[in-house]
mmCIF file of C-alpha atoms in Angstrom:
data_model
loop_
_atom_site.group_PDB
_atom_site.id
_atom_site.type_symbol
_atom_site.label_atom_id
_atom_site.label_comp_id
_atom_site.label_asym_id
_atom_site.label_seq_id
_atom_site.Cartn_x
_atom_site.Cartn_y
_atom_site.Cartn_z
ATOM 1 C CA ALA A 867 0.000 0.000 0.000
ATOM 2 C CA LEU A 868 2.844 2.390 0.820
ATOM 3 C CA ASN A 869 4.523 1.822 -2.555
ATOM 4 C CA LEU A 870 1.275 2.573 -4.376
ATOM 5 C CA LYS A 871 0.744 5.698 -2.274
ATOM 6 C CA VAL A 872 4.228 6.979 -3.127
ATOM 7 C CA LEU A 873 3.701 6.306 -6.843
ATOM 8 C CA LYS A 874 0.430 8.248 -6.660
ATOM 9 C CA MET A 875 2.135 11.152 -4.872
ATOM 10 C CA LEU A 876 4.899 11.347 -7.474
ATOM 11 C CA ASP A 877 2.306 11.206 -10.256
ATOM 12 C CA ALA A 878 0.437 14.134 -8.683
ATOM 13 C CA ALA A 879 3.623 16.110 -8.001
ATOM 14 C CA HIS A 880 4.820 15.869 -11.608
ATOM 15 C CA ARG A 881 1.457 16.989 -12.936
ATOM 16 C CA CYS A 882 1.149 19.830 -10.439
ATOM 17 C CA ARG A 883 4.565 21.221 -11.316
ATOM 18 C CA PHE A 884 4.913 20.439 -15.013
ATOM 19 C CA GLY A 885 1.332 20.017 -16.247
ATOM 20 C CA VAL A 886 -0.618 16.996 -17.459
ATOM 21 C CA PRO A 887 1.309 14.983 -20.083
ATOM 22 C CA SER A 888 -0.129 14.838 -23.576
ATOM 23 C CA PRO A 889 0.925 12.839 -26.653
ATOM 24 C CA THR A 890 3.989 14.525 -28.131
ATOM 25 C CA GLU A 891 6.246 13.538 -30.993
ATOM 26 C CA VAL A 892 9.943 13.646 -30.099
ATOM 27 C CA SER A 893 12.692 13.983 -32.686
ATOM 28 C CA THR A 894 16.114 12.351 -32.551
ATOM 29 C CA THR A 895 17.441 14.596 -35.326
ATOM 30 C CA PRO A 896 20.282 16.694 -33.892
ATOM 31 C CA GLY A 897 20.514 20.449 -34.136
ATOM 32 C CA ALA A 898 23.551 22.505 -35.068
ATOM 33 C CA ARG A 899 24.239 24.149 -31.700
ATOM 34 C CA PRO A 900 26.266 23.221 -28.613
ATOM 35 C CA ALA A 901 24.355 20.702 -26.531
ATOM 36 C CA ILE A 902 23.771 19.169 -23.111
ATOM 37 C CA LEU A 903 22.488 15.615 -22.613
ATOM 38 C CA VAL A 904 20.405 14.899 -19.497
ATOM 39 C CA SER A 905 19.989 11.335 -18.281
ATOM 40 C CA GLY A 906 18.535 9.747 -15.148
ATOM 41 C CA HIS A 907 15.029 10.435 -13.833
ATOM 42 C CA ASP A 908 14.807 13.885 -12.183
ATOM 43 C CA MET A 909 12.381 16.215 -13.985
ATOM 44 C CA ALA A 910 12.936 19.031 -11.474
ATOM 45 C CA VAL A 911 16.666 19.128 -12.220
ATOM 46 C CA LEU A 912 15.917 19.178 -15.949
ATOM 47 C CA HIS A 913 13.518 22.085 -15.485
ATOM 48 C CA GLU A 914 16.136 24.089 -13.574
ATOM 49 C CA LEU A 915 18.748 23.405 -16.245
ATOM 50 C CA LEU A 916 16.345 24.468 -18.999
ATOM 51 C CA ALA A 917 15.662 27.717 -17.156
ATOM 52 C CA GLN A 918 19.393 28.450 -16.787
ATOM 53 C CA THR A 919 20.213 27.615 -20.427
ATOM 54 C CA GLU A 920 17.366 29.618 -21.951
ATOM 55 C CA GLY A 921 18.773 32.167 -24.384
ATOM 56 C CA ARG A 922 22.332 30.834 -24.016
ATOM 57 C CA GLY A 923 22.542 29.187 -27.444
ATOM 58 C CA VAL A 924 22.585 25.675 -26.001
ATOM 59 C CA ASP A 925 20.244 22.838 -26.947
ATOM 60 C CA VAL A 926 19.200 20.278 -24.344
ATOM 61 C CA TYR A 927 18.522 16.619 -25.177
ATOM 62 C CA THR A 928 17.065 13.873 -23.039
ATOM 63 C CA HIS A 929 18.480 10.384 -22.629
ATOM 64 C CA GLY A 930 17.032 7.202 -21.133
ATOM 65 C CA GLU A 931 14.107 7.682 -18.768
ATOM 66 C CA MET A 932 14.177 11.449 -19.252
ATOM 67 C CA LEU A 933 12.384 10.884 -22.587
ATOM 68 C CA PRO A 934 8.894 11.374 -21.027
ATOM 69 C CA ALA A 935 9.875 14.972 -20.162
ATOM 70 C CA HIS A 936 8.807 16.015 -23.664
ATOM 71 C CA GLY A 937 5.187 15.191 -22.862
ATOM 72 C CA TYR A 938 4.944 17.634 -19.932
ATOM 73 C CA PRO A 939 3.677 21.055 -21.143
ATOM 74 C CA LYS A 940 5.905 23.167 -18.887
ATOM 75 C CA LEU A 941 9.020 21.313 -20.011
ATOM 76 C CA HIS A 942 8.022 21.056 -23.661
ATOM 77 C CA ALA A 943 7.469 24.819 -23.656
ATOM 78 C CA PHE A 944 11.247 25.383 -23.626
ATOM 79 C CA GLU A 945 12.119 25.652 -27.309
ATOM 80 C CA HIS A 946 15.697 24.532 -26.699
ATOM 81 C CA LEU A 947 14.537 21.175 -25.317
ATOM 82 C CA ARG A 948 15.533 19.935 -28.728
ATOM 83 C CA GLY A 949 14.871 16.186 -28.688
ATOM 84 C CA HIS A 950 16.122 12.820 -27.498
ATOM 85 C CA PHE A 951 19.458 11.103 -27.967
ATOM 86 C CA GLY A 952 20.158 7.408 -27.453
ATOM 87 C CA THR A 953 18.277 4.720 -25.572
ATOM 88 C CA HIS A 954 18.480 3.212 -22.079
ATOM 89 C CA TRP A 955 21.099 3.507 -19.331
ATOM 90 C CA GLY A 956 22.800 0.225 -20.247
ATOM 91 C CA ASN A 957 23.951 1.659 -23.593
ATOM 92 C CA GLN A 958 25.460 4.836 -22.166
ATOM 93 C CA LEU A 959 29.111 3.783 -22.610
ATOM 94 C CA GLU A 960 28.553 3.667 -26.363
ATOM 95 C CA GLU A 961 26.008 6.480 -26.640
ATOM 96 C CA PHE A 962 27.704 9.056 -24.393
ATOM 97 C CA ARG A 963 30.955 8.797 -26.346
ATOM 98 C CA HIS A 964 29.064 9.744 -29.521
ATOM 99 C CA PHE A 965 27.433 12.754 -27.874
ATOM 100 C CA THR A 966 29.814 15.638 -28.496
ATOM 101 C CA GLY A 967 28.416 17.976 -25.836
ATOM 102 C CA ALA A 968 28.300 18.057 -22.026
ATOM 103 C CA ILE A 969 26.406 15.391 -20.068
ATOM 104 C CA LEU A 970 24.398 15.550 -16.832
ATOM 105 C CA MET A 971 23.347 12.441 -14.889
ATOM 106 C CA THR A 972 20.551 13.298 -12.467
ATOM 107 C CA THR A 973 19.896 10.071 -10.561
ATOM 108 C CA ASN A 974 21.041 6.457 -10.431
ATOM 109 C CA CYS A 975 21.870 4.293 -13.474
ATOM 110 C CA LEU A 976 25.315 5.878 -13.915
ATOM 111 C CA ARG A 977 27.932 3.492 -15.260
ATOM 112 C CA PRO A 978 31.656 4.186 -14.613
ATOM 113 C CA PRO A 979 32.503 6.824 -17.258
ATOM 114 C CA THR A 980 35.162 6.057 -19.852
ATOM 115 C CA ARG A 981 37.953 8.410 -20.884
ATOM 116 C CA LYS A 982 35.972 9.224 -24.052
ATOM 117 C CA TYR A 983 33.639 11.507 -22.064
ATOM 118 C CA SER A 984 34.780 11.560 -18.409
ATOM 119 C CA ASP A 985 36.011 15.163 -18.815
ATOM 120 C CA ARG A 986 32.538 16.436 -19.827
ATOM 121 C CA ILE A 987 30.106 14.651 -17.517
ATOM 122 C CA TRP A 988 28.569 16.008 -14.291
ATOM 123 C CA THR A 989 26.287 14.471 -11.694
ATOM 124 C CA ALA A 990 23.442 15.979 -9.655
ATOM 125 C CA GLY A 991 21.074 14.755 -6.965
ATOM 126 C CA PRO A 992 21.744 11.410 -5.247
ATOM 127 C CA VAL A 993 24.213 10.078 -7.830
ATOM 128 C CA GLY A 994 27.971 10.590 -7.851
ATOM 129 C CA PHE A 995 31.241 9.027 -8.917
ATOM 130 C CA PRO A 996 34.903 9.591 -7.906
ATOM 131 C CA LYS A 997 36.619 12.424 -9.797
ATOM 132 C CA ILE A 998 33.362 13.383 -11.566
ATOM 133 C CA PRO A 999 32.190 16.923 -10.621
ATOM 134 C CA HIS A 1000 28.914 17.059 -8.709
ATOM 135 C CA ILE A 1001 26.432 19.940 -8.854
ATOM 136 C CA SER A 1002 24.930 20.348 -5.409
ATOM 137 C CA SER A 1003 23.488 23.870 -5.446
ATOM 138 C CA ASN A 1004 21.539 23.910 -8.722
ATOM 139 C CA ASP A 1005 24.206 26.157 -10.245
ATOM 140 C CA PHE A 1006 24.788 24.644 -13.658
ATOM 141 C CA SER A 1007 27.228 27.331 -14.829
ATOM 142 C CA PRO A 1008 30.272 25.007 -15.126
ATOM 143 C CA LEU A 1009 28.233 22.503 -17.144
ATOM 144 C CA ILE A 1010 26.846 25.221 -19.428
ATOM 145 C CA GLU A 1011 30.235 26.810 -20.018
ATOM 146 C CA LYS A 1012 31.689 23.420 -20.859
ATOM 147 C CA ALA A 1013 28.894 22.778 -23.350
ATOM 148 C CA LEU A 1014 29.530 26.137 -25.028
ATOM 149 C CA SER A 1015 33.212 25.248 -25.446
ATOM 150 C CA LEU A 1016 32.489 21.940 -27.178
ATOM 151 C CA PRO A 1017 31.553 21.223 -30.822
ATOM 152 C CA ALA A 1018 27.904 21.146 -31.803
ATOM 153 C CA LEU A 1019 26.225 17.763 -31.843
ATOM 154 C CA ASP A 1020 27.490 16.109 -34.991
ATOM 155 C CA SER A 1021 24.776 14.690 -37.246
ATOM 156 C CA ALA A 1022 27.147 11.983 -38.490
ATOM 157 C CA ASN A 1023 27.463 10.579 -34.976
ATOM 158 C CA ALA A 1024 23.696 10.631 -34.472
ATOM 159 C CA GLU A 1025 23.221 8.939 -37.835
ATOM 160 C CA ALA A 1026 25.737 6.257 -36.837
ATOM 161 C CA LEU A 1027 23.635 5.550 -33.755
ATOM 162 C CA ARG A 1028 20.484 5.277 -35.856
ATOM 163 C CA ARG A 1029 22.160 2.893 -38.294
ATOM 164 C CA SER A 1030 23.232 0.688 -35.406
ATOM 165 C CA GLY A 1031 19.595 0.281 -34.402
ATOM 166 C CA THR A 1032 19.935 2.040 -31.041
ATOM 167 C CA ALA A 1033 17.609 4.917 -31.819
ATOM 168 C CA SER A 1034 14.381 5.635 -33.708
ATOM 169 C CA PRO A 1035 14.021 8.733 -35.942
ATOM 170 C CA LYS A 1036 10.896 9.804 -34.045
ATOM 171 C CA MET A 1037 9.109 8.638 -30.912
ATOM 172 C CA THR A 1038 5.778 9.595 -29.370
ATOM 173 C CA VAL A 1039 5.462 10.012 -25.614
ATOM 174 C CA GLY A 1040 2.884 11.413 -23.204
ATOM 175 C CA PHE A 1041 0.279 8.659 -23.018
ATOM 176 C CA GLY A 1042 -0.367 9.078 -19.297
ATOM 177 C CA HIS A 1043 -3.612 7.968 -17.708
ATOM 178 C CA GLU A 1044 -5.305 11.259 -18.587
ATOM 179 C CA ALA A 1045 -4.497 10.905 -22.295
ATOM 180 C CA VAL A 1046 -5.615 7.271 -22.450
ATOM 181 C CA LEU A 1047 -8.765 7.857 -20.419
ATOM 182 C CA GLY A 1048 -9.503 10.877 -22.612
ATOM 183 C CA VAL A 1049 -10.277 8.373 -25.358
ATOM 184 C CA ALA A 1050 -11.743 5.778 -23.003
ATOM 185 C CA ASP A 1051 -14.928 5.757 -25.054
ATOM 186 C CA LYS A 1052 -12.920 4.529 -28.055
ATOM 187 C CA VAL A 1053 -11.158 1.896 -25.968
ATOM 188 C CA VAL A 1054 -14.377 0.676 -24.347
ATOM 189 C CA GLY A 1055 -16.167 0.723 -27.693
ATOM 190 C CA ALA A 1056 -13.365 -1.291 -29.304
ATOM 191 C CA ILE A 1057 -13.498 -3.848 -26.477
ATOM 192 C CA LYS A 1058 -17.266 -4.199 -26.673
ATOM 193 C CA ALA A 1059 -17.121 -4.501 -30.481
ATOM 194 C CA GLY A 1060 -14.459 -7.191 -30.240
ATOM 195 C CA ALA A 1061 -11.855 -5.099 -32.082
ATOM 196 C CA LEU A 1062 -9.697 -4.864 -28.940
ATOM 197 C CA LYS A 1063 -9.342 -8.144 -27.071
ATOM 198 C CA HIS A 1064 -6.157 -7.834 -25.009
ATOM 199 C CA VAL A 1065 -4.061 -5.213 -23.209
ATOM 200 C CA PHE A 1066 -0.399 -5.947 -22.530
ATOM 201 C CA VAL A 1067 1.846 -4.057 -20.113
ATOM 202 C CA ILE A 1068 5.414 -4.664 -21.283
ATOM 203 C CA GLY A 1069 8.178 -2.596 -19.706
ATOM 204 C CA GLY A 1070 10.127 -1.844 -16.554
ATOM 205 C CA CYS A 1071 13.860 -1.580 -15.899
ATOM 206 C CA ASP A 1072 16.110 -2.578 -18.771
ATOM 207 C CA GLY A 1073 19.583 -4.094 -18.666
ATOM 208 C CA THR A 1074 22.316 -5.274 -20.991
ATOM 209 C CA GLU A 1075 21.696 -9.032 -21.044
ATOM 210 C CA GLY A 1076 20.923 -10.458 -24.454
ATOM 211 C CA SER A 1077 18.031 -12.408 -22.969
ATOM 212 C CA ARG A 1078 16.122 -9.143 -22.593
ATOM 213 C CA SER A 1079 15.293 -9.389 -26.289
ATOM 214 C CA TYR A 1080 12.464 -11.546 -24.912
ATOM 215 C CA PHE A 1081 10.422 -8.384 -24.364
ATOM 216 C CA THR A 1082 10.990 -7.177 -27.933
ATOM 217 C CA ASP A 1083 10.021 -10.568 -29.318
ATOM 218 C CA LEU A 1084 6.954 -10.774 -27.068
ATOM 219 C CA ALA A 1085 5.706 -7.346 -28.191
ATOM 220 C CA ARG A 1086 6.261 -8.220 -31.846
ATOM 221 C CA SER A 1087 4.246 -11.410 -31.374
ATOM 222 C CA THR A 1088 1.225 -9.807 -29.726
ATOM 223 C CA PRO A 1089 -1.932 -10.063 -31.854
ATOM 224 C CA PRO A 1090 -3.150 -7.037 -33.843
ATOM 225 C CA ASP A 1091 -6.317 -6.851 -31.730
ATOM 226 C CA SER A 1092 -4.313 -5.785 -28.654
ATOM 227 C CA LEU A 1093 -2.904 -2.654 -27.019
ATOM 228 C CA ILE A 1094 0.618 -2.495 -25.585
ATOM 229 C CA LEU A 1095 1.286 -0.135 -22.677
ATOM 230 C CA THR A 1096 5.000 0.412 -22.063
ATOM 231 C CA LEU A 1097 6.995 2.340 -19.476
ATOM 232 C CA GLY A 1098 10.412 2.655 -17.867
ATOM 233 C CA CYS A 1099 13.624 2.234 -19.833
ATOM 234 C CA GLY A 1100 12.312 -1.143 -20.935
ATOM 235 C CA LYS A 1101 10.331 0.825 -23.515
ATOM 236 C CA PHE A 1102 13.410 1.101 -25.716
ATOM 237 C CA ARG A 1103 13.081 -2.615 -26.442
ATOM 238 C CA LEU A 1104 9.795 -1.754 -28.187
ATOM 239 C CA LEU A 1105 10.014 1.795 -29.539
ATOM 240 C CA GLY A 1106 11.948 0.919 -32.692
ATOM 241 C CA ASP A 1107 9.027 -1.063 -34.129
ATOM 242 C CA ASP A 1108 5.823 0.086 -35.817
ATOM 243 C CA HIS A 1109 3.061 -1.824 -34.036
ATOM 244 C CA GLY A 1110 0.265 -0.249 -36.054
ATOM 245 C CA THR A 1111 -3.107 0.862 -34.693
ATOM 246 C CA VAL A 1112 -6.213 -0.671 -33.154
ATOM 247 C CA GLY A 1113 -9.569 1.006 -32.653
ATOM 248 C CA GLY A 1114 -8.172 4.279 -33.986
ATOM 249 C CA LEU A 1115 -5.339 4.306 -31.414
ATOM 250 C CA PRO A 1116 -1.634 3.520 -31.730
ATOM 251 C CA ARG A 1117 -1.142 -0.053 -30.514
ATOM 252 C CA LEU A 1118 1.975 0.990 -28.552
ATOM 253 C CA LEU A 1119 1.406 3.660 -25.887
ATOM 254 C CA ASP A 1120 4.379 5.017 -23.921
ATOM 255 C CA MET A 1121 3.109 5.832 -20.420
ATOM 256 C CA GLY A 1122 6.361 7.287 -19.051
ATOM 257 C CA GLN A 1123 8.959 6.386 -16.439
ATOM 258 C CA CYS A 1124 9.083 3.293 -14.187
ATOM 259 C CA ASN A 1125 7.016 5.083 -11.549
ATOM 260 C CA ASP A 1126 4.344 5.744 -14.177
ATOM 261 C CA ALA A 1127 3.223 2.165 -13.688
ATOM 262 C CA TYR A 1128 0.661 4.066 -11.618
ATOM 263 C CA SER A 1129 -0.831 5.318 -14.905
ATOM 264 C CA ALA A 1130 -1.305 1.739 -16.078
ATOM 265 C CA VAL A 1131 -3.044 0.925 -12.802
ATOM 266 C CA VAL A 1132 -5.381 3.929 -13.122
ATOM 267 C CA VAL A 1133 -6.250 2.992 -16.704
ATOM 268 C CA ALA A 1134 -7.002 -0.594 -15.690
ATOM 269 C CA VAL A 1135 -9.236 0.464 -12.789
ATOM 270 C CA LYS A 1136 -11.183 3.004 -14.868
ATOM 271 C CA LEU A 1137 -11.645 0.611 -17.781
ATOM 272 C CA ALA A 1138 -13.009 -1.990 -15.373
ATOM 273 C CA GLU A 1139 -15.469 0.560 -14.025
ATOM 274 C CA ALA A 1140 -16.597 1.524 -17.538
ATOM 275 C CA LEU A 1141 -17.059 -2.118 -18.492
ATOM 276 C CA GLU A 1142 -18.800 -2.869 -15.182
ATOM 277 C CA CYS A 1143 -16.367 -5.615 -14.241
ATOM 278 C CA THR A 1144 -13.406 -6.103 -11.923
ATOM 279 C CA VAL A 1145 -9.774 -5.495 -12.885
ATOM 280 C CA HIS A 1146 -9.288 -9.269 -12.776
ATOM 281 C CA ASP A 1147 -11.928 -9.693 -15.481
ATOM 282 C CA LEU A 1148 -9.982 -7.507 -17.910
ATOM 283 C CA PRO A 1149 -7.847 -9.196 -20.587
ATOM 284 C CA LEU A 1150 -4.779 -7.601 -18.967
ATOM 285 C CA HIS A 1151 -1.329 -9.215 -19.191
ATOM 286 C CA PHE A 1152 1.923 -8.104 -17.512
ATOM 287 C CA ALA A 1153 5.532 -8.789 -18.562
ATOM 288 C CA VAL A 1154 7.788 -6.724 -16.303
ATOM 289 C CA SER A 1155 11.523 -6.411 -16.944
ATOM 290 C CA TRP A 1156 13.313 -6.449 -13.618
ATOM 291 C CA PHE A 1157 16.662 -4.930 -12.643
ATOM 292 C CA GLU A 1158 16.727 -2.989 -9.388
ATOM 293 C CA GLN A 1159 14.806 -1.455 -6.496
ATOM 294 C CA LYS A 1160 12.316 0.711 -8.401
ATOM 295 C CA ALA A 1161 11.027 -2.337 -10.228
ATOM 296 C CA VAL A 1162 10.528 -4.046 -6.872
ATOM 297 C CA ALA A 1163 8.337 -1.142 -5.707
ATOM 298 C CA VAL A 1164 6.298 -1.400 -8.899
ATOM 299 C CA LEU A 1165 5.908 -5.164 -8.484
ATOM 300 C CA LEU A 1166 4.776 -4.839 -4.863
ATOM 301 C CA SER A 1167 2.216 -2.218 -5.900
ATOM 302 C CA LEU A 1168 0.783 -4.560 -8.542
ATOM 303 C CA LEU A 1169 0.603 -7.422 -6.056
ATOM 304 C CA HIS A 1170 -1.106 -5.124 -3.525
ATOM 305 C CA LEU A 1171 -3.845 -4.622 -6.121
ATOM 306 C CA ASN A 1172 -4.157 -8.406 -6.321
ATOM 307 C CA LEU A 1173 -3.226 -8.496 -10.007
ATOM 308 C CA LYS A 1174 -2.537 -12.033 -11.168
ATOM 309 C CA ASN A 1175 -0.242 -13.915 -13.535
ATOM 310 C CA ILE A 1176 2.450 -11.228 -13.703
ATOM 311 C CA ARG A 1177 5.618 -12.371 -15.454
ATOM 312 C CA ILE A 1178 9.001 -10.964 -14.444
ATOM 313 C CA GLY A 1179 12.441 -11.422 -15.909
ATOM 314 C CA PRO A 1180 14.654 -12.086 -17.645
ATOM 315 C CA ALA A 1181 15.962 -13.519 -14.361
ATOM 316 C CA VAL A 1182 13.958 -13.924 -11.172
ATOM 317 C CA PRO A 1183 15.175 -11.474 -8.463
ATOM 318 C CA ALA A 1184 17.504 -13.023 -5.888
ATOM 319 C CA PHE A 1185 15.179 -12.115 -3.008
ATOM 320 C CA LEU A 1186 12.562 -14.427 -4.491
ATOM 321 C CA THR A 1187 13.891 -17.556 -2.841
ATOM 322 C CA PRO A 1188 12.237 -20.821 -3.904
ATOM 323 C CA ARG A 1189 10.011 -20.694 -0.837
ATOM 324 C CA VAL A 1190 8.941 -17.064 -1.374
ATOM 325 C CA ALA A 1191 8.469 -17.637 -5.098
ATOM 326 C CA ALA A 1192 6.260 -20.640 -4.381
ATOM 327 C CA VAL A 1193 4.026 -18.606 -2.039
ATOM 328 C CA LEU A 1194 3.684 -15.718 -4.526
ATOM 329 C CA GLY A 1195 3.123 -18.185 -7.344
ATOM 330 C CA ASP A 1196 0.329 -19.939 -5.484
ATOM 331 C CA LYS A 1197 -1.392 -16.729 -4.357
ATOM 332 C CA PHE A 1198 -0.834 -14.416 -7.331
ATOM 333 C CA GLY A 1199 0.340 -16.612 -10.197
ATOM 334 C CA LEU A 1200 3.641 -14.657 -10.191
ATOM 335 C CA GLN A 1201 6.110 -16.367 -12.506
ATOM 336 C CA GLY A 1202 9.348 -15.876 -14.365
ATOM 337 C CA VAL A 1203 9.418 -15.347 -18.094
ATOM 338 C CA ASP A 1204 10.498 -18.164 -20.392
ATOM 339 C CA VAL A 1205 13.281 -16.229 -22.119
ATOM 340 C CA ASP A 1206 13.718 -18.718 -24.947
ATOM 341 C CA HIS A 1207 10.034 -19.327 -25.621
ATOM 342 C CA GLU A 1208 8.124 -16.061 -25.609
ATOM 343 C CA ASP A 1209 5.610 -17.676 -27.952
ATOM 344 C CA ASP A 1210 4.695 -20.191 -25.235
ATOM 345 C CA ASP A 1211 4.312 -17.375 -22.696
ATOM 346 C CA LEU A 1212 2.115 -15.437 -25.099
ATOM 347 C CA ALA A 1213 -0.130 -18.447 -25.685
ATOM 348 C CA LYS A 1214 -0.603 -18.816 -21.930
ATOM 349 C CA MET A 1215 -1.325 -15.096 -21.514
ATOM 350 C CA LEU A 1216 -4.003 -15.232 -24.180
ATOM 351 C CA GLN A 1217 -5.581 -18.094 -22.241
ATOM 352 C CA GLY A 1218 -5.577 -16.033 -19.037
ATOM 353 C CA ARG A 1219 -2.685 -17.921 -17.426
#
């Protein structure tokens, strides 16, 4: 209950400060000015940086789980919030070296910087690393001055990233619970008409293991009469594909950061109310990519709501000892993903297992 309460509070705080997210197209095409890349999770730090760089001739790009920032009206209003660069935290060693500007890491998910960019990266908030300068007073002057002294973001480097398959030319974000429920009549109508038969929640914390391609393969295999809600940095396993539309809506809806699992919960509850059924009666299927503590909070929130048959992976967390896993499996149907047979998992999901 506490985890769910905290997720709800963070949801409300973001909307109070930055406005209600709305669907927004985000470009990965670089500009021709000096640039700063912001990674991590902290929207408040990003807002402060945008305020301090306004009119300075510097473009700001998001990385990783900062991508949802573009959907918030008060952040999107800054014209120099230029776009997004790269994918999830696990690829930063390769992606940061291609970014020619200065870099700011705002929360966890920092990997030990390499010499290719260690002289132009800063940290802020709760994250830090030896010999990397830390901004503790919201004075981003050193970071800004460094960015102004560096070459503009080179389009050749960005194109190299796109060719390698680590970025999409354009992405659409901002499908929070307000945006989805704003077209609830379409969703409910599509369900009642039989055009929409399943809703998948595929996302969470990503990592670097090859077995995490399970989530990409699962999403690609989902039937055309289904919606896919994604969130967290796990979304980058899905964003490169065109999943088409269903009932007049994009089949893939990016709901935001890991903590925006709350949006998925709100959507599920409201859809159940509109359809005059319980959440457990909905054709709702979860495949949650697990890595660290935030994903645990999300999982506990879902279990608190008594949601069943959630799949986690690619590996089962170490704290789920065989005894604990057996209890959660018996009570909630919690289970690990079958990383080599996503087609078998999908068949079971479609059968309500």
